Short mmCIF file of C-alpha atoms in Angstrom, two decimals:
data_model
loop_
_atom_site.label_atom_id
_atom_site.label_comp_id
_atom_site.label_asym_id
_atom_site.label_seq_id
_atom_site.Cartn_x
_atom_site.Cartn_y
_atom_site.Cartn_z
CA MET A 1323 32.69 -35.14 -5.98
CA LYS A 1324 31.11 -36.35 -2.69
CA ASN A 1325 30.10 -32.98 -1.78
CA LEU A 1326 28.63 -32.19 -5.28
CA LEU A 1327 26.38 -35.20 -5.09
CA TYR A 1328 25.66 -34.76 -1.55
CA CYS A 1329 24.72 -31.42 -2.72
CA ILE A 1330 22.39 -32.65 -5.89
CA LEU A 1331 20.44 -34.82 -3.40
CA THR A 1332 19.95 -32.36 -1.24
CA LEU A 1333 18.28 -30.40 -3.71
CA VAL A 1334 16.26 -33.05 -4.95
CA ALA A 1335 14.81 -33.90 -1.58
CA PHE A 1336 14.22 -30.27 -0.88
CA SER A 1337 12.29 -30.49 -4.36
CA ILE A 1338 10.23 -33.63 -4.15
CA SER A 1339 9.36 -31.85 -0.36
CA TYR A 1340 8.30 -28.68 -1.82
CA SER A 1341 6.23 -30.16 -4.62
CA CYS A 1342 4.30 -32.21 -1.74
CA LYS A 1343 3.47 -29.64 0.26
CA PHE A 1344 2.27 -27.24 -1.95
CA PRO A 1345 1.45 -29.23 -5.30
CA LYS A 1346 2.14 -27.53 -8.85
CA THR A 1347 -1.27 -27.80 -10.21
CA ASP A 1348 -3.35 -25.82 -13.71
CA LYS A 1349 -5.34 -23.54 -13.71
CA ILE A 1350 -7.67 -23.67 -10.71
CA VAL A 1351 -11.10 -24.83 -11.42
CA LEU A 1352 -14.38 -23.65 -9.24
CA SER A 1353 -16.86 -26.16 -8.66
CA ALA A 1354 -19.90 -24.84 -8.73
CA HIS A 1355 -21.03 -25.32 -5.22
CA GLU A 1356 -17.36 -22.70 -5.17
CA LYS A 1357 -18.18 -20.69 -7.08
CA GLU A 1358 -21.98 -20.26 -5.37
CA SER A 1359 -20.32 -19.39 -1.80
CA PHE A 1360 -17.76 -17.27 -3.62
CA ASP A 1361 -21.05 -14.96 -4.76
CA SER A 1362 -22.56 -15.23 -1.52
CA VAL A 1363 -19.55 -13.21 -0.29
CA ARG A 1364 -19.19 -11.19 -3.14
CA GLN A 1365 -22.64 -9.97 -2.87
CA PHE A 1366 -22.29 -9.37 0.85
CA ILE A 1367 -19.72 -6.59 0.10
CA LYS A 1368 -21.77 -5.28 -2.71
CA SER A 1369 -24.39 -4.40 -1.19
CA ASN A 1370 -22.03 -3.82 2.38
CA TRP A 1371 -19.57 -1.50 0.53
CA ILE A 1372 -22.39 1.65 1.14
CA ASN A 1373 -22.50 1.32 5.08
CA THR A 1374 -18.93 1.72 5.25
CA ILE A 1375 -18.91 5.59 3.73
CA ARG A 1376 -18.70 8.22 5.77
CA THR A 1377 -19.39 12.54 4.88
CA HIS A 1378 -17.54 14.61 7.91
CA THR A 1379 -16.39 17.58 6.61
CA LYS A 1380 -15.72 19.86 10.12
CA ASP A 1381 -13.74 18.07 12.83
CA SER A 1382 -15.54 17.39 15.77
CA SER A 1383 -13.84 16.65 18.93
CA THR A 1384 -10.77 14.52 17.84
CA LEU A 1385 -12.19 13.53 14.22
CA ILE A 1386 -10.44 15.50 11.33
CA GLY A 1387 -12.80 16.54 8.87
CA LEU A 1388 -12.49 15.76 4.99
CA PRO A 1389 -13.79 17.54 1.99
CA LYS A 1390 -15.38 14.53 0.79
CA PRO A 1391 -17.00 10.99 1.59
CA TYR A 1392 -14.34 8.60 2.70
CA THR A 1393 -13.99 4.83 3.10
CA VAL A 1394 -14.26 3.60 6.82
CA PRO A 1395 -12.25 0.02 7.11
CA SER A 1396 -15.59 -1.52 9.65
CA ILE A 1397 -19.19 -1.10 9.00
CA ASN A 1398 -19.27 -0.63 13.04
CA GLY A 1399 -17.35 -0.98 16.44
CA MET A 1400 -14.19 -0.53 15.84
CA PHE A 1401 -12.11 1.66 13.20
CA GLN A 1402 -14.59 4.48 12.84
CA GLU A 1403 -11.99 6.96 10.62
CA MET A 1404 -10.10 6.67 7.23
CA TYR A 1405 -6.89 5.03 7.76
CA TYR A 1406 -4.02 5.17 5.22
CA TRP A 1407 -3.12 1.87 3.57
CA ASP A 1408 -5.81 0.38 4.56
CA THR A 1409 -7.47 2.60 2.42
CA TYR A 1410 -5.70 1.60 -0.96
CA PHE A 1411 -6.31 -2.12 -0.56
CA THR A 1412 -10.05 -1.14 -0.60
CA ASN A 1413 -9.42 1.05 -2.92
CA VAL A 1414 -8.39 -2.07 -5.55
CA GLY A 1415 -11.90 -3.50 -4.94
CA LEU A 1416 -13.95 -0.52 -5.64
CA ILE A 1417 -12.31 0.22 -8.85
CA LEU A 1418 -12.80 -3.64 -9.83
CA GLU A 1419 -16.36 -3.38 -8.71
CA GLY A 1420 -16.83 -0.42 -10.95
CA ASN A 1421 -17.39 2.67 -8.10
CA VAL A 1422 -13.89 4.21 -9.34
CA ASP A 1423 -15.46 8.17 -8.05
CA GLN A 1424 -14.92 6.98 -4.34
CA ALA A 1425 -11.41 5.77 -5.02
CA LYS A 1426 -10.98 9.44 -6.25
CA ASN A 1427 -13.27 10.71 -3.65
CA ASN A 1428 -10.60 8.65 -1.28
CA CYS A 1429 -6.86 9.89 -2.56
CA ASP A 1430 -8.26 13.39 -2.80
CA ASN A 1431 -9.16 13.22 1.12
CA MET A 1432 -6.28 12.20 1.44
CA LEU A 1433 -4.39 15.45 -0.82
CA PHE A 1434 -6.48 17.51 1.49
CA MET A 1435 -4.27 16.44 4.49
CA VAL A 1436 -0.78 15.68 3.16
CA ASN A 1437 -1.83 19.80 1.81
CA LYS A 1438 -3.04 20.90 5.27
CA TYR A 1439 -0.63 18.61 7.48
CA GLY A 1440 2.56 18.23 5.00
CA TYR A 1441 2.07 14.48 5.25
CA MET A 1442 -0.36 11.89 5.29
CA LEU A 1443 -2.11 10.85 9.19
CA ASN A 1444 -1.91 7.20 10.39
CA GLY A 1445 -5.86 8.23 9.76
CA ASN A 1446 -7.74 11.68 10.15
CA ARG A 1447 -7.97 11.18 13.78
CA THR A 1448 -5.64 14.27 15.93
CA PHE A 1449 -3.93 11.01 18.29
CA PHE A 1450 -2.49 10.21 14.69
CA LEU A 1451 -1.13 13.63 14.33
CA ASN A 1452 2.53 12.20 15.49
CA ARG A 1453 2.98 9.41 12.35
CA SER A 1454 2.38 8.48 8.98
CA GLN A 1455 1.19 4.38 7.47
CA PRO A 1456 3.46 2.92 4.81
CA PRO A 1457 2.64 5.45 1.57
CA TYR A 1458 0.24 4.16 -1.20
CA LEU A 1459 -1.11 7.45 -2.06
CA SER A 1460 0.70 7.68 -5.40
CA MET A 1461 0.09 4.06 -6.18
CA MET A 1462 -3.91 4.45 -5.36
CA ILE A 1463 -3.19 7.65 -7.72
CA ARG A 1464 -1.72 6.19 -10.37
CA ASP A 1465 -4.13 3.31 -10.28
CA VAL A 1466 -7.48 5.54 -10.55
CA PHE A 1467 -5.94 7.58 -13.42
CA ASN A 1468 -5.04 4.82 -15.32
CA HIS A 1469 -9.28 3.80 -15.40
CA THR A 1470 -9.79 7.79 -15.88
CA LYS A 1471 -7.24 9.28 -17.63
CA ASP A 1472 -7.87 12.14 -16.02
CA ILE A 1473 -5.17 15.13 -17.10
CA ASN A 1474 -5.79 17.99 -15.62
CA TRP A 1475 -6.69 16.36 -11.99
CA LEU A 1476 -3.43 13.96 -12.11
CA LYS A 1477 -1.63 17.31 -12.64
CA GLU A 1478 -3.75 18.67 -9.47
CA CYS A 1479 -2.46 15.34 -7.51
CA LEU A 1480 1.30 16.35 -7.83
CA PRO A 1481 2.25 18.94 -5.73
CA GLY A 1482 0.72 17.72 -2.84
CA LEU A 1483 2.30 14.04 -3.68
CA GLU A 1484 5.81 15.21 -4.07
CA LYS A 1485 5.40 17.38 -0.51
CA GLU A 1486 4.90 13.70 1.21
CA TYR A 1487 7.51 12.15 -0.55
CA ASN A 1488 9.85 15.05 0.32
CA PHE A 1489 8.36 14.72 4.07
CA TRP A 1490 9.82 10.87 3.66
CA MET A 1491 12.90 12.24 2.31
CA SER A 1492 13.45 14.41 4.64
CA LYS A 1493 11.95 13.36 8.01
CA ARG A 1494 12.51 9.46 7.81
CA ILE A 1495 15.84 9.01 6.31
CA SER A 1496 18.89 6.98 7.44
CA PRO A 1497 22.00 7.75 7.14
CA ILE A 1498 22.80 4.58 4.36
CA GLY A 1499 20.39 6.71 2.29
CA LEU A 1500 17.25 4.51 2.49
CA ASN A 1501 14.29 5.29 4.62
CA HIS A 1502 12.71 4.04 8.03
CA PHE A 1503 9.80 4.63 10.38
CA SER A 1504 9.68 6.86 12.88
CA ASN A 1505 7.37 9.67 14.93
CA SER A 1506 6.87 12.90 16.14
CA ALA A 1507 5.30 12.04 19.23
CA SER A 1508 5.43 14.67 22.34
CA ASP A 1509 7.28 13.09 25.47
CA GLU A 1510 4.24 12.63 27.35
CA GLU A 1511 2.46 10.02 24.11
CA LYS A 1512 6.20 8.10 24.20
CA LYS A 1513 5.79 6.81 28.00
CA ASP A 1514 1.64 6.36 26.62
CA ALA A 1515 3.24 4.04 23.81
CA ALA A 1516 5.68 2.25 25.96
CA LEU A 1517 3.51 1.68 28.74
CA GLY A 1518 1.01 0.15 26.45
CA LEU A 1519 3.00 -2.22 25.38
CA ARG A 1520 2.52 -4.67 28.14
CA LYS A 1521 -0.96 -4.68 27.22
CA ARG A 1522 -0.57 -5.61 23.59
CA LEU A 1523 2.25 -7.67 23.40
CA GLY A 1524 1.81 -9.34 26.66
CA LYS A 1525 2.08 -10.23 30.17
CA ASN A 1526 6.17 -10.40 29.15
CA TYR A 1527 6.84 -7.32 28.53
CA ASP A 1528 7.63 -5.51 32.36
CA THR A 1529 7.44 -2.24 32.22
CA ALA A 1530 8.88 -2.12 35.11
CA ALA A 1531 11.95 -3.02 33.37
CA PHE A 1532 12.24 -0.03 32.44
CA LYS A 1533 15.50 1.76 34.60
CA THR A 1534 15.06 6.05 33.91
CA GLU A 1535 12.69 7.76 31.55
CA ALA A 1536 15.01 8.04 28.97
CA GLU A 1537 14.52 4.06 27.83
CA MET A 1538 10.77 4.55 28.76
CA LEU A 1539 10.88 7.33 25.74
CA ILE A 1540 13.37 5.74 23.29
CA SER A 1541 11.16 2.67 23.79
CA GLY A 1542 7.84 4.39 23.15
CA SER A 1543 9.28 6.24 20.35
CA HIS A 1544 9.87 3.01 18.93
CA ALA A 1545 6.63 1.94 19.64
CA LEU A 1546 4.97 4.81 17.98
CA SER A 1547 7.78 4.11 15.07
CA GLU A 1548 5.95 0.16 14.59
CA CYS A 1549 2.75 1.92 14.27
CA GLU A 1550 3.97 4.10 11.36
CA SER A 1551 4.67 1.07 10.14
CA GLY A 1552 1.29 -1.06 10.05
CA TRP A 1553 2.82 -3.26 11.60
CA ASP A 1554 2.09 -3.19 14.81
CA PHE A 1555 3.34 -5.13 16.32
CA ASN A 1556 5.80 -7.69 14.08
CA PRO A 1557 8.57 -8.92 15.33
CA ARG A 1558 10.74 -8.25 12.61
CA PHE A 1559 12.30 -5.14 14.37
CA SER A 1560 13.10 -6.48 17.42
CA ASN A 1561 11.35 -3.56 19.43
CA ARG A 1562 13.48 -1.29 17.54
CA SER A 1563 11.32 0.23 14.82
CA GLU A 1564 12.81 3.49 14.22
CA ASP A 1565 16.54 1.72 13.91
CA PHE A 1566 15.66 -0.58 10.77
CA CYS A 1567 14.67 0.38 7.04
CA PRO A 1568 12.43 -2.16 5.82
CA ILE A 1569 11.63 -3.95 2.96
CA ASP A 1570 8.07 -3.23 2.35
CA LEU A 1571 8.56 1.11 2.90
CA ASN A 1572 11.80 1.57 0.65
CA CYS A 1573 9.61 -1.55 -2.27
CA ASN A 1574 6.91 1.99 -1.79
CA LEU A 1575 9.03 4.72 -1.90
CA TYR A 1576 10.70 3.25 -5.52
CA MET A 1577 6.84 2.66 -6.76
CA TYR A 1578 6.99 6.47 -5.90
CA GLU A 1579 9.81 7.19 -7.85
CA LYS A 1580 8.62 5.29 -11.01
CA ASN A 1581 5.30 6.57 -10.99
CA PHE A 1582 6.60 10.34 -10.79
CA ALA A 1583 8.56 9.21 -13.83
CA PHE A 1584 5.39 7.88 -15.40
CA PHE A 1585 3.57 10.65 -14.28
CA ASN A 1586 5.89 13.66 -15.51
CA THR A 1587 5.82 11.65 -19.02
CA GLN A 1588 2.01 11.88 -19.12
CA ILE A 1589 2.04 15.75 -18.39
CA GLN A 1590 4.87 15.96 -20.81
CA ASN A 1591 7.26 17.19 -17.82
CA PRO A 1592 11.29 16.84 -18.92
CA ASP A 1593 11.47 16.00 -15.01
CA SER A 1594 10.85 12.36 -15.62
CA ALA A 1595 14.50 11.45 -16.24
CA LYS A 1596 15.55 11.94 -13.23
CA TRP A 1597 12.90 10.33 -11.24
CA THR A 1598 13.53 7.40 -13.18
CA ILE A 1599 17.68 7.72 -12.04
CA VAL A 1600 16.69 8.32 -8.50
CA ALA A 1601 14.72 4.94 -9.00
CA GLU A 1602 17.74 2.96 -9.75
CA LYS A 1603 19.76 4.19 -6.77
CA ARG A 1604 17.32 3.12 -4.68
CA LYS A 1605 17.02 -0.51 -5.89
CA ALA A 1606 20.71 -0.61 -5.81
CA LEU A 1607 20.64 0.04 -2.48
CA ILE A 1608 17.81 -2.17 -1.39
CA ASN A 1609 20.27 -4.66 -2.69
CA LYS A 1610 22.90 -3.69 -1.51
CA TYR A 1611 21.70 -3.92 2.36
CA MET A 1612 18.57 -6.44 2.67
CA TYR A 1613 19.91 -9.16 0.21
CA ASN A 1614 20.99 -11.96 1.41
CA ALA A 1615 23.42 -13.64 -0.96
CA THR A 1616 23.70 -17.03 1.19
CA ASP A 1617 19.63 -17.84 0.73
CA SER A 1618 19.37 -15.41 -2.19
CA LEU A 1619 16.50 -13.89 0.10
CA PHE A 1620 15.77 -10.51 1.63
CA TYR A 1621 15.38 -9.05 5.15
CA ASP A 1622 14.91 -5.65 6.71
CA TYR A 1623 18.23 -3.67 7.49
CA ASP A 1624 19.41 -2.55 10.70
CA PHE A 1625 21.44 0.59 10.06
CA VAL A 1626 22.28 0.70 13.62
CA ASN A 1627 23.88 -2.81 14.11
CA GLN A 1628 24.50 -2.80 10.40
CA LYS A 1629 23.32 -6.16 10.30
CA LYS A 1630 20.34 -7.35 8.98
CA SER A 1631 16.76 -9.13 10.59
CA PRO A 1632 16.91 -12.69 11.23
CA VAL A 1633 12.68 -12.53 10.45
CA TYR A 1634 11.43 -13.72 6.95
CA SER A 1635 8.16 -11.67 6.70
CA ALA A 1636 5.89 -11.44 4.06
CA ALA A 1637 7.89 -8.08 3.13
CA ILE A 1638 9.14 -9.68 0.80
CA PHE A 1639 6.30 -9.95 -1.88
CA ASN A 1640 6.40 -6.12 -1.60
CA LEU A 1641 9.88 -6.70 -3.95
CA LEU A 1642 7.69 -8.44 -6.32
CA TRP A 1643 4.74 -6.02 -6.24
CA SER A 1644 7.34 -3.25 -7.04
CA GLU A 1645 9.34 -5.04 -10.06
CA ILE A 1646 12.41 -4.78 -7.92
CA ALA A 1647 13.45 -8.06 -8.45
CA THR A 1648 15.09 -9.39 -10.88
CA PRO A 1649 14.08 -12.41 -12.73
CA GLU A 1650 16.66 -14.77 -11.03
CA GLN A 1651 15.86 -13.24 -6.98
CA ALA A 1652 12.38 -13.21 -8.00
CA LYS A 1653 12.49 -16.98 -8.49
CA SER A 1654 14.44 -17.42 -5.71
CA ILE A 1655 11.30 -15.55 -3.70
CA ALA A 1656 8.48 -17.93 -5.07
CA ASP A 1657 11.24 -21.32 -4.16
CA GLY A 1658 11.10 -20.26 -0.60
CA LEU A 1659 7.38 -20.08 -0.55
CA ALA A 1660 7.59 -23.11 1.83
CA LYS A 1661 8.48 -21.23 5.06
CA ILE A 1662 6.00 -18.62 4.80
CA GLU A 1663 3.02 -20.63 2.77
CA PHE A 1664 0.84 -22.60 4.98
CA GLU A 1665 -2.58 -24.23 4.31
CA PHE A 1666 -4.91 -20.97 4.01
CA GLY A 1667 -2.56 -18.88 2.97
CA VAL A 1668 0.59 -16.70 3.72
CA SER A 1669 1.52 -15.54 7.08
CA ALA A 1670 3.18 -12.24 8.30
CA CYS A 1671 6.08 -14.09 9.37
CA ALA A 1672 7.77 -17.49 8.33
CA PRO A 1673 7.53 -19.49 11.94
CA GLY A 1674 10.37 -18.86 14.88
CA GLU A 1675 10.93 -18.70 18.33
CA ARG A 1676 9.28 -15.07 20.04
CA LYS A 1677 9.45 -13.57 23.54
CA TYR A 1678 6.08 -11.80 22.74
CA SER A 1679 3.00 -12.33 21.42
CA TYR A 1680 2.48 -10.80 18.00
CA GLN A 1681 -0.36 -9.83 16.05
CA TRP A 1682 1.22 -9.24 12.39
CA ASP A 1683 3.38 -12.82 12.63
CA TYR A 1684 2.32 -16.65 12.41
CA PRO A 1685 0.10 -17.85 12.46
CA ASN A 1686 -1.79 -14.88 11.32
CA GLY A 1687 -3.06 -14.44 7.66
CA TRP A 1688 -3.59 -10.55 6.85
CA ALA A 1689 -5.79 -9.72 3.10
CA ASN A 1690 -3.51 -7.21 2.05
CA LEU A 1691 -0.38 -9.82 2.47
CA GLN A 1692 -2.30 -12.03 0.15
CA TYR A 1693 -2.91 -9.22 -2.62
CA LEU A 1694 0.72 -8.18 -2.23
CA ALA A 1695 1.96 -12.62 -2.51
CA VAL A 1696 -0.16 -12.83 -5.53
CA LYS A 1697 -0.22 -9.53 -7.76
CA GLY A 1698 4.03 -9.75 -6.67
CA LEU A 1699 3.98 -13.56 -8.89
CA ARG A 1700 1.98 -12.59 -10.90
CA ASN A 1701 3.96 -9.78 -12.05
CA TYR A 1702 7.22 -12.07 -12.59
CA GLY A 1703 4.56 -14.79 -14.25
CA TYR A 1704 4.38 -17.12 -11.31
CA GLU A 1705 0.43 -17.99 -11.86
CA GLU A 1706 0.17 -21.12 -10.38
CA ASP A 1707 1.55 -19.83 -7.28
CA ALA A 1708 -0.45 -16.76 -7.19
CA GLY A 1709 -3.03 -19.10 -8.53
CA ARG A 1710 -2.64 -21.81 -4.94
CA ILE A 1711 -2.38 -18.81 -2.43
CA ALA A 1712 -4.89 -16.74 -3.77
CA TYR A 1713 -7.54 -20.16 -3.58
CA LYS A 1714 -6.26 -20.70 -0.54
CA PHE A 1715 -6.85 -16.92 1.37
CA VAL A 1716 -10.83 -16.65 -0.68
CA ARG A 1717 -11.65 -20.09 0.59
CA ASN A 1718 -10.17 -19.42 4.13
CA VAL A 1719 -12.84 -15.82 4.05
CA THR A 1720 -15.54 -17.51 2.72
CA ALA A 1721 -15.55 -20.52 4.95
CA ASN A 1722 -15.96 -17.98 7.89
CA PHE A 1723 -18.40 -15.61 6.08
CA LYS A 1724 -20.49 -19.09 6.17
CA LYS A 1725 -19.97 -19.27 9.82
CA THR A 1726 -20.18 -15.75 11.08
CA ASN A 1727 -21.65 -13.61 8.36
CA ASN A 1728 -19.02 -11.46 8.55
CA LEU A 1729 -15.72 -10.63 6.79
CA TRP A 1730 -12.77 -10.26 9.47
CA GLU A 1731 -9.59 -8.03 10.12
CA LYS A 1732 -6.79 -11.15 10.21
CA TYR A 1733 -7.62 -15.19 9.48
CA ASN A 1734 -5.48 -18.03 10.59
CA ILE A 1735 -3.54 -19.73 8.25
CA THR A 1736 -3.14 -22.73 9.16
CA ASP A 1737 -6.67 -24.32 10.69
CA GLY A 1738 -8.72 -22.00 8.09
CA THR A 1739 -10.50 -19.95 11.59
CA ILE A 1740 -10.38 -16.43 13.26
CA LYS A 1741 -8.53 -17.71 15.91
CA VAL A 1742 -5.69 -15.40 15.99
CA ASN A 1743 -3.14 -13.86 17.90
CA ASN A 1744 -4.50 -10.71 19.00
CA GLU A 1745 -3.59 -7.35 20.39
CA TYR A 1746 -6.75 -6.53 20.98
CA GLU A 1747 -10.98 -7.83 20.27
CA MET A 1748 -10.50 -8.37 16.61
CA PRO A 1749 -13.15 -6.58 14.64
CA THR A 1750 -14.86 -8.18 11.87
CA MET A 1751 -13.78 -5.89 9.26
CA MET A 1752 -15.05 -5.00 5.06
CA GLY A 1753 -11.85 -2.52 4.21
CA TRP A 1754 -8.97 -4.06 2.89
CA THR A 1755 -10.75 -7.66 3.58
CA ALA A 1756 -13.49 -6.86 1.44
CA GLY A 1757 -11.28 -5.17 -1.28
CA VAL A 1758 -8.36 -8.40 -1.38
CA PHE A 1759 -11.43 -10.52 -1.96
CA VAL A 1760 -12.69 -9.09 -5.14
CA TYR A 1761 -10.10 -9.23 -6.33
CA LEU A 1762 -8.51 -12.55 -5.83
CA SER A 1763 -12.40 -13.86 -6.85
CA ASP A 1764 -12.07 -11.95 -9.26
CA TYR A 1765 -8.77 -13.54 -10.37
CA LEU A 1766 -9.49 -17.00 -10.02
CA SER A 1767 -12.72 -16.75 -11.66
CA LYS A 1768 -11.00 -15.42 -15.09
#
């Protein structure tokens, strides 16, 4: 009886603490000043989309030519090529602002690369030939199709999309049936990646610790695989990215399988039922290996050492975005927001002791993670939580825009500045910051 009473009091205390830290509110009502501030950022975005469009149809040096105009993340400086997963979130904003044609161009350019190389590269540079990035092309195609209803275009897309899916299922499959990140780098590329870790992770990373060339190659291979994850670098994988089946990657591939079912229904192909079965099998494996019954949450799975990662990350929102989570699991994720939500948005990872400084970690908040959190929570009816997170991040972006007249690659979600953990000089950025701002500000304005 005493134990039961203790448990009840503990739950009540936690509930009070959580509600004080993140008070439940009705729909956020924007003030006239806030609307004006948000509108100034939106006008900047609308005026500058054109400045992120590039046209290069011929290969030039390391740049791979693409048949149609494509979107790059930054107006100038770094990132003057089209990146894979960045472009999904950029497309979200482009479509909302009525630029469906450019969103479609981006899809067609990716299909061009898939058909040319067998997979979508990290970006349209020859030095990205050794890896891909998190797969989002299926979702990009569905977003465009939902607006155009172009069945003929969808039919043209499907062979390339299946080719890309087969790449993940043949080149990136683990013994447990879930997928992981990897690479096809040469030994020299792996050595360069291993030696580059000191620069990216800080002086605590001692490259002199490699006792043999084989150790250096293994470390470099893990590093390049982490680059393929898009989360380069982060504490989720303990610098052994190839050994983990990540939550987000497998949620994305589940969405591919569900989308294949949808696409085949649209073109009246009987294969639809097959894809539903494949998707349900993946969902069962995610629950088997990644779900932690102790706290009712999910973690990346180390299939080599047969254990879950101890690091809780924003990748969990992919479970809500993809609608894999049950209503009960979604409630656990929403109830656990205090682990990862702060004054100005969602952190890449929950705080914890780290040996190295990672840019995909607390206190850094990346725009794409805010989108996945907000959209995922909305999928399960957690509108108050979604609205609160959207408001926090939009306020963060707006405040820094007032100070700098620019959007940025990432933000500090504890103090609302751009003082973040960097592995390189942080660039200004349209890209996914613009796309996500459009989505979040639209949501808040409704």
